[in-house]
């Protein structure tokens, strides 16, 4: 049973390609609300983290997607993107959201997908350079939610990678 103020143990760094199912299972243990968000699957391709989500656990009183749940999902997905990218670099660092905004464009009325990518083409390189020079850095990410072909929500977040104290784990 998780206790407030006690960090959850880190997932060991992958020895090759990340097992996203194992990461998803660990995420549910580390952040209890994850189990209630309706995340059905995760995939990563060309620096895009895509989630498939079920609408049912995220319904509002109108029978569409609840804005608070959708906001939580976008914020969490950005945190996952940075965490997974760091893990791919052999780093186990703390990541926090520094800023987050959402713009709701259309109702979410069915199962949906959420896609997270860097907001700027040079974002990954800038983060890499900041980590190498200062041991910490930030990256701006964009999350887009699609219900079928409909573009329903766009979110932006700034995520900070905190300076590590011997948190790199050998592979």
Short mmCIF file of C-alpha atoms in Angstrom, two decimals:
data_model
loop_
_atom_site.label_atom_id
_atom_site.label_comp_id
_atom_site.label_asym_id
_atom_site.label_seq_id
_atom_site.Cartn_x
_atom_site.Cartn_y
_atom_site.Cartn_z
CA UNK A 1 0.00 0.00 0.00
CA UNK A 2 1.43 3.37 -1.07
CA UNK A 3 2.04 5.92 1.64
CA UNK A 4 2.22 9.70 1.09
CA UNK A 5 5.77 11.04 1.09
CA UNK A 6 7.34 7.68 0.19
CA UNK A 7 8.66 7.49 -3.39
CA UNK A 8 7.67 4.45 -5.42
CA UNK A 9 10.63 2.26 -6.47
CA UNK A 10 11.92 3.02 -9.95
CA UNK A 11 11.43 0.58 -12.77
CA UNK A 12 14.84 -0.83 -13.79
CA UNK A 13 16.17 0.69 -16.98
CA UNK A 14 15.57 -1.40 -20.10
CA UNK A 15 18.42 -3.41 -21.57
CA UNK A 16 17.15 -2.81 -25.08
CA UNK A 17 13.81 -1.68 -26.41
CA UNK A 18 11.37 -0.47 -23.74
CA UNK A 19 8.59 -2.92 -22.85
CA UNK A 20 5.66 -0.49 -22.84
CA UNK A 21 3.29 -3.06 -21.29
CA UNK A 22 5.69 -3.45 -18.34
CA UNK A 23 6.04 0.35 -18.12
CA UNK A 24 2.24 0.72 -18.14
CA UNK A 25 1.92 -1.87 -15.33
CA UNK A 26 4.62 -0.09 -13.28
CA UNK A 27 2.92 3.26 -13.94
CA UNK A 28 -0.33 1.91 -12.50
CA UNK A 29 1.49 0.88 -9.33
CA UNK A 30 3.45 4.14 -9.07
CA UNK A 31 0.47 6.43 -9.73
CA UNK A 32 -2.72 4.78 -8.45
CA UNK A 33 -5.15 6.92 -10.51
CA UNK A 34 -3.65 5.51 -13.76
CA UNK A 35 -5.86 2.42 -13.43
CA UNK A 36 -8.97 4.60 -13.66
CA UNK A 37 -7.92 6.59 -16.76
CA UNK A 38 -8.90 4.03 -19.40
CA UNK A 39 -5.47 3.70 -21.03
CA UNK A 40 -5.79 0.59 -23.19
CA UNK A 41 -2.42 0.62 -24.94
CA UNK A 42 0.75 2.66 -25.51
CA UNK A 43 3.07 2.79 -28.49
CA UNK A 44 6.14 4.86 -29.33
CA UNK A 45 7.26 5.58 -32.87
CA UNK A 46 9.45 8.41 -34.23
CA UNK A 47 9.35 10.36 -30.95
CA UNK A 48 5.53 10.17 -30.83
CA UNK A 49 3.95 8.49 -27.80
CA UNK A 50 0.44 7.32 -28.69
CA UNK A 51 -2.17 6.08 -26.23
CA UNK A 52 -5.45 4.39 -27.09
CA UNK A 53 -8.07 5.22 -24.46
CA UNK A 54 -11.57 4.14 -23.56
CA UNK A 55 -14.17 6.85 -23.08
CA UNK A 56 -16.34 4.95 -20.57
CA UNK A 57 -14.19 5.60 -17.44
CA UNK A 58 -13.84 9.27 -18.42
CA UNK A 59 -17.49 10.17 -18.99
CA UNK A 60 -18.97 13.43 -17.72
CA UNK A 61 -22.62 14.17 -16.92
CA UNK A 62 -23.31 14.90 -20.62
CA UNK A 63 -22.04 11.51 -21.81
CA UNK A 64 -18.85 12.93 -23.35
CA UNK A 65 -15.24 13.12 -22.14
CA UNK A 66 -14.77 14.80 -18.75
CA UNK A 67 -12.38 17.73 -19.18
CA UNK A 68 -10.62 17.06 -15.87
CA UNK A 69 -9.84 13.48 -16.84
CA UNK A 70 -8.67 14.54 -20.30
CA UNK A 71 -6.42 17.19 -18.74
CA UNK A 72 -4.95 14.63 -16.34
CA UNK A 73 -4.29 12.28 -19.25
CA UNK A 74 -2.47 14.92 -21.30
CA UNK A 75 -0.33 15.95 -18.32
CA UNK A 76 0.51 12.34 -17.48
CA UNK A 77 1.26 11.47 -21.09
CA UNK A 78 3.82 14.30 -21.29
CA UNK A 79 5.45 13.07 -18.08
CA UNK A 80 5.57 9.56 -19.57
CA UNK A 81 7.07 10.83 -22.83
CA UNK A 82 9.96 12.52 -20.97
CA UNK A 83 10.43 9.57 -18.60
CA UNK A 84 10.52 7.08 -21.49
CA UNK A 85 12.93 9.27 -23.48
CA UNK A 86 15.26 9.51 -20.47
CA UNK A 87 15.07 5.74 -19.94
CA UNK A 88 16.09 5.29 -23.57
CA UNK A 89 19.17 7.43 -22.82
CA UNK A 90 20.04 5.23 -19.83
CA UNK A 91 18.93 7.87 -17.31
CA UNK A 92 16.62 7.48 -14.34
CA UNK A 93 15.73 11.04 -13.39
CA UNK A 94 12.86 12.80 -11.71
CA UNK A 95 10.50 14.57 -14.12
CA UNK A 96 7.92 17.17 -13.14
CA UNK A 97 5.37 19.17 -15.07
CA UNK A 98 6.18 22.88 -14.89
CA UNK A 99 3.30 24.24 -16.96
CA UNK A 100 0.26 22.77 -18.70
CA UNK A 101 -2.59 24.17 -20.78
CA UNK A 102 -5.45 22.57 -22.68
CA UNK A 103 -7.71 23.84 -25.44
CA UNK A 104 -10.93 21.91 -25.91
CA UNK A 105 -12.04 21.97 -29.55
CA UNK A 106 -14.86 19.41 -29.82
CA UNK A 107 -16.65 16.93 -27.54
CA UNK A 108 -15.06 13.53 -27.09
CA UNK A 109 -17.94 11.13 -27.76
CA UNK A 110 -16.19 7.79 -28.31
CA UNK A 111 -12.96 5.94 -27.62
CA UNK A 112 -10.01 8.08 -28.58
CA UNK A 113 -6.27 8.36 -29.10
CA UNK A 114 -3.84 10.80 -27.59
CA UNK A 115 -0.55 11.60 -29.35
CA UNK A 116 2.36 13.37 -27.62
CA UNK A 117 5.32 14.87 -29.50
CA UNK A 118 7.94 17.54 -28.90
CA UNK A 119 6.52 21.00 -29.62
CA UNK A 120 9.70 22.13 -31.37
CA UNK A 121 11.81 20.24 -33.90
CA UNK A 122 14.98 20.94 -31.93
CA UNK A 123 13.43 20.22 -28.52
CA UNK A 124 15.11 16.86 -28.03
CA UNK A 125 18.53 18.23 -28.97
CA UNK A 126 18.08 21.21 -26.65
CA UNK A 127 17.10 18.91 -23.77
CA UNK A 128 20.09 16.64 -24.45
CA UNK A 129 22.43 19.63 -24.47
CA UNK A 130 20.97 21.07 -21.25
CA UNK A 131 21.33 17.72 -19.49
CA UNK A 132 24.94 17.40 -20.65
CA UNK A 133 25.85 20.96 -19.63
CA UNK A 134 23.77 21.54 -16.49
CA UNK A 135 22.47 18.12 -15.47
CA UNK A 136 18.88 19.37 -15.79
CA UNK A 137 16.63 20.76 -18.50
CA UNK A 138 13.16 21.34 -19.92
CA UNK A 139 11.24 20.29 -22.96
CA UNK A 140 7.96 21.58 -24.40
CA UNK A 141 5.52 18.89 -25.55
CA UNK A 142 2.22 18.94 -27.41
CA UNK A 143 -0.57 16.42 -26.92
CA UNK A 144 -3.35 16.06 -29.49
CA UNK A 145 -6.53 14.09 -28.85
CA UNK A 146 -8.44 12.53 -31.74
CA UNK A 147 -11.82 10.83 -31.57
CA UNK A 148 -11.94 9.03 -34.90
CA UNK A 149 -10.86 11.71 -37.39
CA UNK A 150 -12.08 14.59 -35.20
CA UNK A 151 -9.39 16.73 -33.54
CA UNK A 152 -10.93 17.34 -30.09
CA UNK A 153 -8.25 18.70 -27.79
CA UNK A 154 -4.79 20.23 -27.97
CA UNK A 155 -2.61 20.50 -24.88
CA UNK A 156 0.81 22.00 -24.31
CA UNK A 157 3.13 21.31 -21.43
CA UNK A 158 6.59 22.18 -20.24
CA UNK A 159 8.33 19.32 -18.43
CA UNK A 160 11.42 19.71 -16.29
CA UNK A 161 14.06 17.05 -15.79
CA UNK A 162 15.56 17.64 -12.36
CA UNK A 163 19.27 17.43 -11.65
CA UNK A 164 20.21 13.88 -10.77
CA UNK A 165 22.17 12.73 -7.78
CA UNK A 166 23.69 9.47 -8.92
CA UNK A 167 20.31 8.45 -10.33
CA UNK A 168 21.75 7.10 -13.55
CA UNK A 169 21.48 3.34 -13.45
CA UNK A 170 23.94 1.05 -15.16
CA UNK A 171 22.45 -0.98 -17.97
#
